[in-house]
PDB file of C-alpha atoms in Angstrom:
ATOM      1  CA  UNK A   2     107.125  81.486 119.986  1.00 42.00           C
ATOM      2  CA  UNK A   3     107.600  81.605 116.200  1.00 44.00           C
ATOM      3  CA  UNK A   4     110.473  80.472 113.986  1.00 42.00           C
ATOM      4  CA  UNK A   5     110.874  82.371 110.728  1.00 39.00           C
ATOM      5  CA  UNK A   6     111.856  80.902 107.399  1.00 41.00           C
ATOM      6  CA  UNK A   7     113.903  82.601 104.714  1.00 39.00           C
ATOM      7  CA  UNK A   8     110.802  83.529 102.669  1.00 43.00           C
ATOM      8  CA  UNK A   9     109.293  85.270 105.692  1.00 47.00           C
ATOM      9  CA  UNK A  10     112.519  87.204 106.215  1.00 45.00           C
ATOM     10  CA  UNK A  11     112.318  88.410 102.633  1.00 44.00           C
ATOM     11  CA  UNK A  12     108.733  89.489 103.350  1.00 49.00           C
ATOM     12  CA  UNK A  13     110.038  91.444 106.332  1.00 50.00           C
ATOM     13  CA  UNK A  14     112.670  93.186 104.192  1.00 47.00           C
ATOM     14  CA  UNK A  15     110.047  94.079 101.580  1.00 47.00           C
ATOM     15  CA  UNK A  16     107.743  95.470 104.263  1.00 51.00           C
ATOM     16  CA  UNK A  17     110.519  97.627 105.711  1.00 50.00           C
ATOM     17  CA  UNK A  18     111.407  98.953 102.278  1.00 46.00           C
ATOM     18  CA  UNK A  19     107.758  99.779 101.618  1.00 48.00           C
ATOM     19  CA  UNK A  20     107.500 101.586 104.965  1.00 47.00           C
ATOM     20  CA  UNK A  21     110.665 103.596 104.349  1.00 48.00           C
ATOM     21  CA  UNK A  22     109.170 104.969 101.156  1.00 42.00           C
ATOM     22  CA  UNK A  23     106.312 106.500 103.186  1.00 41.00           C
ATOM     23  CA  UNK A  24     108.305 107.593 106.218  1.00 44.00           C
ATOM     24  CA  UNK A  25     108.328 111.264 105.214  1.00 35.00           C
ATOM     25  CA  UNK A  26     104.550 111.483 104.833  1.00 33.00           C
ATOM     26  CA  UNK A  27     102.676 113.871 107.131  1.00 37.00           C
ATOM     27  CA  UNK A  28     100.875 111.123 109.024  1.00 71.00           C
ATOM     28  CA  UNK A  29     103.000 108.063 109.766  1.00 82.00           C
ATOM     29  CA  UNK A  30     100.523 106.225 111.960  1.00 89.00           C
ATOM     30  CA  UNK A  31      98.357 104.645 109.211  1.00 93.00           C
ATOM     31  CA  UNK A  32     101.526 103.420 107.484  1.00 93.00           C
ATOM     32  CA  UNK A  33     103.055 101.889 110.604  1.00 94.00           C
ATOM     33  CA  UNK A  34      99.812 100.189 111.597  1.00 95.00           C
ATOM     34  CA  UNK A  35      99.471  98.693 108.122  1.00 96.00           C
ATOM     35  CA  UNK A  36     103.116  97.622 108.270  1.00 96.00           C
ATOM     36  CA  UNK A  37     102.480  95.705 111.501  1.00 97.00           C
ATOM     37  CA  UNK A  38      99.277  94.071 110.232  1.00 97.00           C
ATOM     38  CA  UNK A  39     101.031  93.018 107.013  1.00 97.00           C
ATOM     39  CA  UNK A  40     104.017  91.681 108.942  1.00 96.00           C
ATOM     40  CA  UNK A  41     101.831  89.543 111.189  1.00 97.00           C
ATOM     41  CA  UNK A  42      99.717  88.325 108.267  1.00 96.00           C
ATOM     42  CA  UNK A  43     102.790  87.199 106.347  1.00 95.00           C
ATOM     43  CA  UNK A  44     104.938  85.867 109.181  1.00 95.00           C
ATOM     44  CA  UNK A  45     102.457  84.781 111.875  1.00 96.00           C
ATOM     45  CA  UNK A  46      99.275  83.931 110.013  1.00 96.00           C
ATOM     46  CA  UNK A  47      97.744  81.979 112.902  1.00 97.00           C
ATOM     47  CA  UNK A  48      98.260  84.957 115.207  1.00 97.00           C
ATOM     48  CA  UNK A  49      96.815  87.205 112.513  1.00 97.00           C
ATOM     49  CA  UNK A  50      93.604  85.168 112.494  1.00 98.00           C
ATOM     50  CA  UNK A  51      93.345  85.326 116.288  1.00 98.00           C
ATOM     51  CA  UNK A  52      93.500  89.139 116.299  1.00 98.00           C
ATOM     52  CA  UNK A  53      90.088  89.251 114.596  1.00 97.00           C
ATOM     53  CA  UNK A  54      88.484  88.137 117.888  1.00 98.00           C
ATOM     54  CA  UNK A  55      89.776  91.136 119.858  1.00 98.00           C
ATOM     55  CA  UNK A  56      87.673  94.288 120.270  1.00 97.00           C
ATOM     56  CA  UNK A  57      87.948  96.391 117.118  1.00 97.00           C
ATOM     57  CA  UNK A  58      89.586  99.308 118.919  1.00 96.00           C
ATOM     58  CA  UNK A  59      92.403  97.050 120.192  1.00 97.00           C
ATOM     59  CA  UNK A  60      93.325  95.233 116.995  1.00 97.00           C
ATOM     60  CA  UNK A  61      96.032  97.701 115.981  1.00 97.00           C
ATOM     61  CA  UNK A  62      97.586  97.204 119.420  1.00 97.00           C
ATOM     62  CA  UNK A  63      97.527  93.414 118.990  1.00 98.00           C
ATOM     63  CA  UNK A  64      99.161  93.681 115.571  1.00 98.00           C
ATOM     64  CA  UNK A  65     101.880  95.884 117.066  1.00 98.00           C
ATOM     65  CA  UNK A  66     102.567  93.420 119.894  1.00 98.00           C
ATOM     66  CA  UNK A  67     102.652  90.444 117.552  1.00 98.00           C
ATOM     67  CA  UNK A  68     104.767  92.304 114.981  1.00 98.00           C
ATOM     68  CA  UNK A  69     107.287  92.966 117.761  1.00 98.00           C
ATOM     69  CA  UNK A  70     107.299  89.255 118.521  1.00 97.00           C
ATOM     70  CA  UNK A  71     107.821  88.090 114.938  1.00 96.00           C
ATOM     71  CA  UNK A  72     110.550  90.695 114.461  1.00 96.00           C
ATOM     72  CA  UNK A  73     112.484  89.277 117.411  1.00 96.00           C
ATOM     73  CA  UNK A  74     111.790  85.694 116.346  1.00 93.00           C
ATOM     74  CA  UNK A  75     113.248  86.385 112.891  1.00 92.00           C
ATOM     75  CA  UNK A  76     116.535  87.840 114.139  1.00 92.00           C
ATOM     76  CA  UNK A  77     118.300  84.507 114.581  1.00 87.00           C
ATOM     77  CA  UNK A  78     117.710  83.501 110.962  1.00 85.00           C
ATOM     78  CA  UNK A  79     118.396  86.935 109.474  1.00 85.00           C
ATOM     79  CA  UNK A  80     121.895  87.513 110.879  1.00 82.00           C
ATOM     80  CA  UNK A  81     125.158  85.822 109.933  1.00 79.00           C
ATOM     81  CA  UNK A  82     126.558  85.613 113.464  1.00 83.00           C
ATOM     82  CA  UNK A  83     125.349  85.892 117.074  1.00 84.00           C
ATOM     83  CA  UNK A  84     127.104  89.225 117.659  1.00 88.00           C
ATOM     84  CA  UNK A  85     124.998  90.910 114.991  1.00 90.00           C
ATOM     85  CA  UNK A  86     121.928  89.341 116.574  1.00 91.00           C
ATOM     86  CA  UNK A  87     122.957  90.736 119.967  1.00 93.00           C
ATOM     87  CA  UNK A  88     123.166  94.215 118.452  1.00 94.00           C
ATOM     88  CA  UNK A  89     119.655  93.844 117.047  1.00 94.00           C
ATOM     89  CA  UNK A  90     118.360  92.678 120.427  1.00 95.00           C
ATOM     90  CA  UNK A  91     120.058  95.628 122.128  1.00 96.00           C
ATOM     91  CA  UNK A  92     118.330  97.952 119.677  1.00 96.00           C
ATOM     92  CA  UNK A  93     114.975  96.623 120.880  1.00 96.00           C
ATOM     93  CA  UNK A  94     115.945  96.896 124.544  1.00 96.00           C
ATOM     94  CA  UNK A  95     116.810 100.530 123.965  1.00 96.00           C
ATOM     95  CA  UNK A  96     113.701 101.023 121.824  1.00 97.00           C
ATOM     96  CA  UNK A  97     111.394  99.839 124.620  1.00 97.00           C
ATOM     97  CA  UNK A  98     113.069 102.244 127.058  1.00 96.00           C
ATOM     98  CA  UNK A  99     112.705 105.122 124.579  1.00 96.00           C
ATOM     99  CA  UNK A 100     109.071 104.303 123.885  1.00 96.00           C
ATOM    100  CA  UNK A 101     108.294 104.458 127.591  1.00 93.00           C
ATOM    101  CA  UNK A 102     109.936 107.882 127.688  1.00 93.00           C
ATOM    102  CA  UNK A 103     107.758 109.019 124.812  1.00 91.00           C
ATOM    103  CA  UNK A 104     110.705 109.102 122.398  1.00 94.00           C
ATOM    104  CA  UNK A 105     110.233 106.091 120.078  1.00 94.00           C
ATOM    105  CA  UNK A 106     112.842 105.439 117.388  1.00 94.00           C
ATOM    106  CA  UNK A 107     111.709 106.013 113.817  1.00 92.00           C
ATOM    107  CA  UNK A 108     111.063 102.338 113.174  1.00 95.00           C
ATOM    108  CA  UNK A 109     107.575 101.155 112.162  1.00 96.00           C
ATOM    109  CA  UNK A 110     107.010  98.596 114.907  1.00 97.00           C
ATOM    110  CA  UNK A 111     108.405 100.952 117.552  1.00 96.00           C
ATOM    111  CA  UNK A 112     106.082 103.715 116.365  1.00 96.00           C
ATOM    112  CA  UNK A 113     103.107 101.340 116.415  1.00 96.00           C
ATOM    113  CA  UNK A 114     104.022 100.241 119.951  1.00 97.00           C
ATOM    114  CA  UNK A 115     104.240 103.893 120.961  1.00 96.00           C
ATOM    115  CA  UNK A 116     100.636 104.306 119.821  1.00 95.00           C
ATOM    116  CA  UNK A 117      99.687 101.095 121.675  1.00 96.00           C
ATOM    117  CA  UNK A 118     101.253 102.313 124.927  1.00 94.00           C
ATOM    118  CA  UNK A 119      99.198 105.476 124.711  1.00 93.00           C
ATOM    119  CA  UNK A 120      96.048 103.375 124.463  1.00 92.00           C
ATOM    120  CA  UNK A 121      96.806 100.547 126.918  1.00 93.00           C
ATOM    121  CA  UNK A 122      98.828  99.940 130.046  1.00 92.00           C
ATOM    122  CA  UNK A 123     101.527  97.532 128.890  1.00 95.00           C
ATOM    123  CA  UNK A 124     104.308  96.485 131.236  1.00 94.00           C
ATOM    124  CA  UNK A 125     107.908  96.787 129.966  1.00 94.00           C
ATOM    125  CA  UNK A 126     108.664  93.653 132.000  1.00 94.00           C
ATOM    126  CA  UNK A 127     107.136  91.345 129.401  1.00 97.00           C
ATOM    127  CA  UNK A 128     108.875  93.036 126.466  1.00 97.00           C
ATOM    128  CA  UNK A 129     112.237  92.831 128.231  1.00 96.00           C
ATOM    129  CA  UNK A 130     111.644  89.221 129.224  1.00 97.00           C
ATOM    130  CA  UNK A 131     111.003  88.222 125.612  1.00 97.00           C
ATOM    131  CA  UNK A 132     114.108  90.080 124.436  1.00 97.00           C
ATOM    132  CA  UNK A 133     116.373  88.640 127.133  1.00 96.00           C
ATOM    133  CA  UNK A 134     115.220  85.069 126.587  1.00 96.00           C
ATOM    134  CA  UNK A 135     115.644  85.241 122.823  1.00 94.00           C
ATOM    135  CA  UNK A 136     119.031  86.875 123.335  1.00 93.00           C
ATOM    136  CA  UNK A 137     120.142  83.953 125.496  1.00 91.00           C
ATOM    137  CA  UNK A 138     119.129  81.528 122.753  1.00 88.00           C
ATOM    138  CA  UNK A 139     121.122  83.129 119.919  1.00 87.00           C
ATOM    139  CA  UNK A 140     124.076  80.781 120.440  1.00 80.00           C
ATOM    140  CA  UNK A 141     122.018  77.708 119.434  1.00 74.00           C
ATOM    141  CA  UNK A 142     122.651  75.815 122.670  1.00 81.00           C
ATOM    142  CA  UNK A 143     120.643  72.620 123.078  1.00 87.00           C
ATOM    143  CA  UNK A 144     118.103  72.490 125.884  1.00 95.00           C
ATOM    144  CA  UNK A 145     119.101  70.016 128.563  1.00 96.00           C
ATOM    145  CA  UNK A 146     115.610  69.100 129.799  1.00 97.00           C
ATOM    146  CA  UNK A 147     111.948  69.612 128.961  1.00 97.00           C
ATOM    147  CA  UNK A 148     111.864  71.931 131.977  1.00 97.00           C
ATOM    148  CA  UNK A 149     114.378  74.166 130.148  1.00 97.00           C
ATOM    149  CA  UNK A 150     112.030  74.265 127.141  1.00 97.00           C
ATOM    150  CA  UNK A 151     109.170  75.197 129.465  1.00 98.00           C
ATOM    151  CA  UNK A 152     111.157  78.044 131.001  1.00 97.00           C
ATOM    152  CA  UNK A 153     112.058  79.379 127.562  1.00 97.00           C
ATOM    153  CA  UNK A 154     108.423  79.130 126.482  1.00 98.00           C
ATOM    154  CA  UNK A 155     107.203  80.889 129.622  1.00 98.00           C
ATOM    155  CA  UNK A 156     109.561  83.791 128.960  1.00 97.00           C
ATOM    156  CA  UNK A 157     108.673  84.086 125.269  1.00 97.00           C
ATOM    157  CA  UNK A 158     105.276  82.674 124.245  1.00 98.00           C
ATOM    158  CA  UNK A 159     103.611  83.176 127.637  1.00 98.00           C
ATOM    159  CA  UNK A 160     105.033  86.684 127.984  1.00 98.00           C
ATOM    160  CA  UNK A 161     103.551  87.581 124.598  1.00 98.00           C
ATOM    161  CA  UNK A 162     100.155  86.395 125.819  1.00 98.00           C
ATOM    162  CA  UNK A 163     100.523  88.288 129.113  1.00 98.00           C
ATOM    163  CA  UNK A 164     100.998  91.459 127.053  1.00 98.00           C
ATOM    164  CA  UNK A 165      97.832  90.735 125.104  1.00 98.00           C
ATOM    165  CA  UNK A 166      95.985  90.044 128.349  1.00 97.00           C
ATOM    166  CA  UNK A 167      97.198  93.403 129.692  1.00 97.00           C
ATOM    167  CA  UNK A 168      95.976  95.119 126.534  1.00 97.00           C
ATOM    168  CA  UNK A 169      92.475  93.896 127.403  1.00 97.00           C
ATOM    169  CA  UNK A 170      92.798  95.427 130.865  1.00 96.00           C
ATOM    170  CA  UNK A 171      92.362  92.040 132.554  1.00 96.00           C
ATOM    171  CA  UNK A 172      94.022  91.323 135.900  1.00 94.00           C
ATOM    172  CA  UNK A 173      92.985  87.857 136.976  1.00 96.00           C
ATOM    173  CA  UNK A 174      95.038  85.117 138.629  1.00 97.00           C
ATOM    174  CA  UNK A 175      93.127  82.304 136.925  1.00 97.00           C
ATOM    175  CA  UNK A 176      93.602  83.883 133.518  1.00 97.00           C
ATOM    176  CA  UNK A 177      97.321  84.289 134.255  1.00 97.00           C
ATOM    177  CA  UNK A 178      97.663  80.632 135.196  1.00 98.00           C
ATOM    178  CA  UNK A 179      95.791  79.408 132.121  1.00 98.00           C
ATOM    179  CA  UNK A 180      97.810  81.708 129.853  1.00 98.00           C
ATOM    180  CA  UNK A 181     101.047  80.441 131.397  1.00 98.00           C
ATOM    181  CA  UNK A 182     100.176  76.862 130.484  1.00 98.00           C
ATOM    182  CA  UNK A 183      98.978  77.852 127.009  1.00 98.00           C
ATOM    183  CA  UNK A 184     102.225  79.705 126.352  1.00 98.00           C
ATOM    184  CA  UNK A 185     104.298  76.729 127.441  1.00 98.00           C
ATOM    185  CA  UNK A 186     102.256  74.464 125.187  1.00 98.00           C
ATOM    186  CA  UNK A 187     102.730  76.844 122.257  1.00 98.00           C
ATOM    187  CA  UNK A 188     106.453  77.273 122.877  1.00 97.00           C
ATOM    188  CA  UNK A 189     107.219  73.564 123.148  1.00 98.00           C
ATOM    189  CA  UNK A 190     105.067  72.732 120.132  1.00 98.00           C
ATOM    190  CA  UNK A 191     106.712  75.456 118.059  1.00 96.00           C
ATOM    191  CA  UNK A 192     110.047  73.713 118.500  1.00 96.00           C
ATOM    192  CA  UNK A 193     108.462  70.474 117.273  1.00 97.00           C
ATOM    193  CA  UNK A 194     106.835  72.187 114.285  1.00 96.00           C
ATOM    194  CA  UNK A 195     110.116  73.795 113.302  1.00 94.00           C
ATOM    195  CA  UNK A 196     112.302  70.741 113.973  1.00 95.00           C
ATOM    196  CA  UNK A 197     112.832  69.903 110.256  1.00 95.00           C
ATOM    197  CA  UNK A 198     113.977  73.480 109.611  1.00 93.00           C
ATOM    198  CA  UNK A 199     116.314  73.512 112.622  1.00 92.00           C
ATOM    199  CA  UNK A 200     117.835  70.191 111.587  1.00 93.00           C
ATOM    200  CA  UNK A 201     118.513  71.623 108.137  1.00 91.00           C
ATOM    201  CA  UNK A 202     120.479  74.368 109.921  1.00 89.00           C
ATOM    202  CA  UNK A 203     122.418  71.782 111.992  1.00 90.00           C
ATOM    203  CA  UNK A 204     120.558  72.624 115.184  1.00 90.00           C
ATOM    204  CA  UNK A 205     118.970  70.051 117.478  1.00 92.00           C
ATOM    205  CA  UNK A 206     116.285  71.649 119.632  1.00 93.00           C
ATOM    206  CA  UNK A 207     115.072  68.484 121.363  1.00 96.00           C
ATOM    207  CA  UNK A 208     116.318  68.339 124.980  1.00 97.00           C
ATOM    208  CA  UNK A 209     119.608  66.481 125.474  1.00 96.00           C
ATOM    209  CA  UNK A 210     118.059  64.405 128.257  1.00 97.00           C
ATOM    210  CA  UNK A 211     115.436  63.111 125.817  1.00 97.00           C
ATOM    211  CA  UNK A 212     117.804  62.451 122.905  1.00 96.00           C
ATOM    212  CA  UNK A 213     120.143  60.576 125.269  1.00 96.00           C
ATOM    213  CA  UNK A 214     117.238  58.516 126.602  1.00 97.00           C
ATOM    214  CA  UNK A 215     116.422  57.287 123.080  1.00 96.00           C
ATOM    215  CA  UNK A 216     120.053  57.007 121.924  1.00 95.00           C
ATOM    216  CA  UNK A 217     119.683  59.674 119.244  1.00 95.00           C
ATOM    217  CA  UNK A 218     123.002  60.835 117.837  1.00 92.00           C
ATOM    218  CA  UNK A 219     123.265  64.474 116.794  1.00 90.00           C
ATOM    219  CA  UNK A 220     125.447  63.572 113.830  1.00 90.00           C
ATOM    220  CA  UNK A 221     123.040  60.872 112.641  1.00 91.00           C
ATOM    221  CA  UNK A 222     119.957  63.064 112.866  1.00 91.00           C
ATOM    222  CA  UNK A 223     121.749  65.927 111.067  1.00 91.00           C
ATOM    223  CA  UNK A 224     122.825  63.562 108.310  1.00 90.00           C
ATOM    224  CA  UNK A 225     119.714  61.406 107.950  1.00 87.00           C
ATOM    225  CA  UNK A 226     116.893  63.411 109.484  1.00 84.00           C
ATOM    226  CA  UNK A 227     114.669  60.486 110.350  1.00 86.00           C
ATOM    227  CA  UNK A 228     116.491  58.146 112.749  1.00 92.00           C
ATOM    228  CA  UNK A 229     115.427  55.359 115.069  1.00 92.00           C
ATOM    229  CA  UNK A 230     113.967  56.630 118.330  1.00 95.00           C
ATOM    230  CA  UNK A 231     113.097  60.077 116.997  1.00 96.00           C
ATOM    231  CA  UNK A 232     109.326  59.480 117.066  1.00 96.00           C
ATOM    232  CA  UNK A 233     109.607  58.284 120.664  1.00 97.00           C
ATOM    233  CA  UNK A 234     111.510  61.409 121.626  1.00 97.00           C
ATOM    234  CA  UNK A 235     108.995  63.650 119.852  1.00 97.00           C
ATOM    235  CA  UNK A 236     106.129  61.777 121.522  1.00 98.00           C
ATOM    236  CA  UNK A 237     107.603  62.496 124.966  1.00 98.00           C
ATOM    237  CA  UNK A 238     108.080  66.197 124.227  1.00 98.00           C
ATOM    238  CA  UNK A 239     104.633  66.450 122.620  1.00 98.00           C
ATOM    239  CA  UNK A 240     103.111  64.805 125.690  1.00 98.00           C
ATOM    240  CA  UNK A 241     104.600  67.551 127.855  1.00 98.00           C
ATOM    241  CA  UNK A 242     103.020  70.169 125.573  1.00 98.00           C
ATOM    242  CA  UNK A 243      99.673  68.362 125.643  1.00 98.00           C
ATOM    243  CA  UNK A 244      99.758  68.183 129.437  1.00 98.00           C
ATOM    244  CA  UNK A 245      99.884  71.971 129.529  1.00 98.00           C
ATOM    245  CA  UNK A 246      96.957  72.110 127.119  1.00 98.00           C
ATOM    246  CA  UNK A 247      94.908  69.784 129.330  1.00 98.00           C
ATOM    247  CA  UNK A 248      95.731  71.868 132.401  1.00 98.00           C
ATOM    248  CA  UNK A 249      94.666  75.055 130.627  1.00 98.00           C
ATOM    249  CA  UNK A 250      91.410  73.429 129.525  1.00 98.00           C
ATOM    250  CA  UNK A 251      90.671  72.374 133.111  1.00 97.00           C
ATOM    251  CA  UNK A 252      90.906  76.009 134.209  1.00 97.00           C
ATOM    252  CA  UNK A 253      88.726  77.622 131.535  1.00 96.00           C
ATOM    253  CA  UNK A 254      85.562  77.822 133.646  1.00 95.00           C
ATOM    254  CA  UNK A 255      87.369  80.082 136.094  1.00 97.00           C
ATOM    255  CA  UNK A 256      88.818  82.354 133.383  1.00 97.00           C
ATOM    256  CA  UNK A 257      86.870  85.563 132.624  1.00 97.00           C
ATOM    257  CA  UNK A 258      85.141  85.329 129.208  1.00 96.00           C
ATOM    258  CA  UNK A 259      86.684  88.689 128.312  1.00 97.00           C
ATOM    259  CA  UNK A 260      90.104  86.993 128.328  1.00 97.00           C
ATOM    260  CA  UNK A 261      89.089  84.506 125.654  1.00 97.00           C
ATOM    261  CA  UNK A 262      90.641  86.341 122.679  1.00 97.00           C
ATOM    262  CA  UNK A 263      94.014  85.567 124.311  1.00 98.00           C
ATOM    263  CA  UNK A 264      93.025  81.992 125.175  1.00 98.00           C
ATOM    264  CA  UNK A 265      92.178  81.383 121.504  1.00 98.00           C
ATOM    265  CA  UNK A 266      95.903  81.402 120.737  1.00 98.00           C
ATOM    266  CA  UNK A 267      95.901  77.800 121.968  1.00 98.00           C
ATOM    267  CA  UNK A 268      93.648  76.567 119.167  1.00 98.00           C
ATOM    268  CA  UNK A 269      96.153  76.467 116.259  1.00 98.00           C
ATOM    269  CA  UNK A 270      98.721  74.616 118.368  1.00 98.00           C
ATOM    270  CA  UNK A 271      96.138  72.206 119.793  1.00 98.00           C
ATOM    271  CA  UNK A 272      95.179  71.324 116.223  1.00 98.00           C
ATOM    272  CA  UNK A 273      98.858  70.808 115.338  1.00 98.00           C
ATOM    273  CA  UNK A 274      99.284  68.380 118.244  1.00 98.00           C
ATOM    274  CA  UNK A 275      96.272  66.411 117.005  1.00 97.00           C
ATOM    275  CA  UNK A 276      97.761  66.194 113.516  1.00 97.00           C
ATOM    276  CA  UNK A 277     101.159  65.229 114.917  1.00 98.00           C
ATOM    277  CA  UNK A 278      99.559  62.353 116.787  1.00 98.00           C
ATOM    278  CA  UNK A 279      97.730  61.275 113.614  1.00 97.00           C
ATOM    279  CA  UNK A 280     101.104  61.280 111.818  1.00 97.00           C
ATOM    280  CA  UNK A 281     102.535  58.948 114.486  1.00 96.00           C
ATOM    281  CA  UNK A 282     104.788  61.770 115.706  1.00 97.00           C
ATOM    282  CA  UNK A 283     106.691  61.957 112.442  1.00 96.00           C
ATOM    283  CA  UNK A 284     107.536  65.672 112.190  1.00 96.00           C
ATOM    284  CA  UNK A 285     108.666  65.166 108.600  1.00 95.00           C
ATOM    285  CA  UNK A 286     105.114  64.349 107.493  1.00 95.00           C
ATOM    286  CA  UNK A 287     104.422  66.937 104.717  1.00 94.00           C
ATOM    287  CA  UNK A 288     100.847  67.545 105.851  1.00 93.00           C
ATOM    288  CA  UNK A 289     102.127  69.081 109.093  1.00 94.00           C
ATOM    289  CA  UNK A 290     103.693  71.942 107.140  1.00 89.00           C
ATOM    290  CA  UNK A 291     100.563  72.807 105.153  1.00 91.00           C
ATOM    291  CA  UNK A 292      98.342  75.738 106.055  1.00 91.00           C
ATOM    292  CA  UNK A 293      95.316  74.689 108.099  1.00 94.00           C
ATOM    293  CA  UNK A 294      92.467  75.931 105.913  1.00 95.00           C
ATOM    294  CA  UNK A 295      89.898  74.874 108.538  1.00 96.00           C
ATOM    295  CA  UNK A 296      91.526  77.021 111.219  1.00 97.00           C
ATOM    296  CA  UNK A 297      89.304  80.131 110.785  1.00 97.00           C
ATOM    297  CA  UNK A 298      86.188  78.007 111.363  1.00 97.00           C
ATOM    298  CA  UNK A 299      87.831  76.207 114.291  1.00 97.00           C
ATOM    299  CA  UNK A 300      88.673  79.553 115.893  1.00 98.00           C
ATOM    300  CA  UNK A 301      85.131  80.825 115.396  1.00 97.00           C
ATOM    301  CA  UNK A 302      83.651  77.681 116.971  1.00 97.00           C
ATOM    302  CA  UNK A 303      86.086  77.848 119.889  1.00 97.00           C
ATOM    303  CA  UNK A 304      85.209  81.490 120.499  1.00 96.00           C
ATOM    304  CA  UNK A 305      81.479  80.779 120.296  1.00 95.00           C
ATOM    305  CA  UNK A 306      81.706  77.852 122.738  1.00 95.00           C
ATOM    306  CA  UNK A 307      84.413  79.403 124.962  1.00 94.00           C
ATOM    307  CA  UNK A 308      86.555  76.290 124.688  1.00 95.00           C
ATOM    308  CA  UNK A 309      89.878  75.235 123.214  1.00 93.00           C
TER     309      UNK A 309
END
C-alpha cells in the first residue's frame, strides 16, 4: 500500500498530459507502457526497483499492475471530497469489467492492463478487492485495532502481490501464505511511514485501541505531532508488522524460487523497520523520509541469496 504526496500527484498529472498528446498516434502501446513505467518510477520508486528482477518479458505487465495500484493510492489525496473519490473508484471498477470484455477505456493504465491480460492470466478478484478496500477507506475513519489494519493490508498490499504472483504463473499455497504475511507487513508499515503526512492532514491512522492504551489524544497529536506515548504506540504497531516479516522469513524455504521477484517486495519495508527501530520509533526522524540509496544493492543481494 502506498500513500501519495502532492508532488507525486503533480507528476501523475504531468504524465497524463504527456500521454494525451500522443493518444492519436498509430501505435498507442509503446506510449502507454512508458506512461506506466514512468508513473511507477516517480510514485513508487521501491516497486520500480523490484520490477527489474522479473523476467524481461513480464516487466511491462508488472509496471501496469503497479501503476494501477499507485493510481488508486493517489485518489484520496487528489480529490477535494469523498464523493469525487467514489466516482474515480467506480471508474476503475467499470474499467476492469470493460478490460475483461476486451473493451478497455482509452486511459493509459487501462490500455496497459489490457495488454497485460492478453499476456497473463490475472484474476479480476484481486483488482476489485483493492478497489473496494480503498473505497471503504476514503472517509478517513480510524482503524479500531491492529487486526483492522491487517485486514486492510491483506486486501490492498497483499492483493497487489497476489496479482504479481499470478503474472508469473505460480500457483503455490506456501507462496500465497508468505505473500499474505509480506503484504500485511508492507501495509502496516506504510501507515507508519506516512504517519507524519497523515497527521498534517488531520488524520490519525494508528488504531484507536492502541492510542487509547497509551493515552494519546487526537487533538494533542494533531497540534503537537510528537506527544508522550507515541513512540510506545508506534513500537507496538511496528512489532505487529515485524511479526509478519518473521513469519514470512520462516516460510521461504518452502516457497518456489520462481516466486522470489514478488517476495523481494518485502526488502524495502524490512529495511524501513530496521531504521525505525534505530530511530527509537520516532517517525518524525528526518532520515526515515530519505531515499534509501543502498536499496538497489540490498535487493540484488536478497535476490542472489533468496532471502529477505
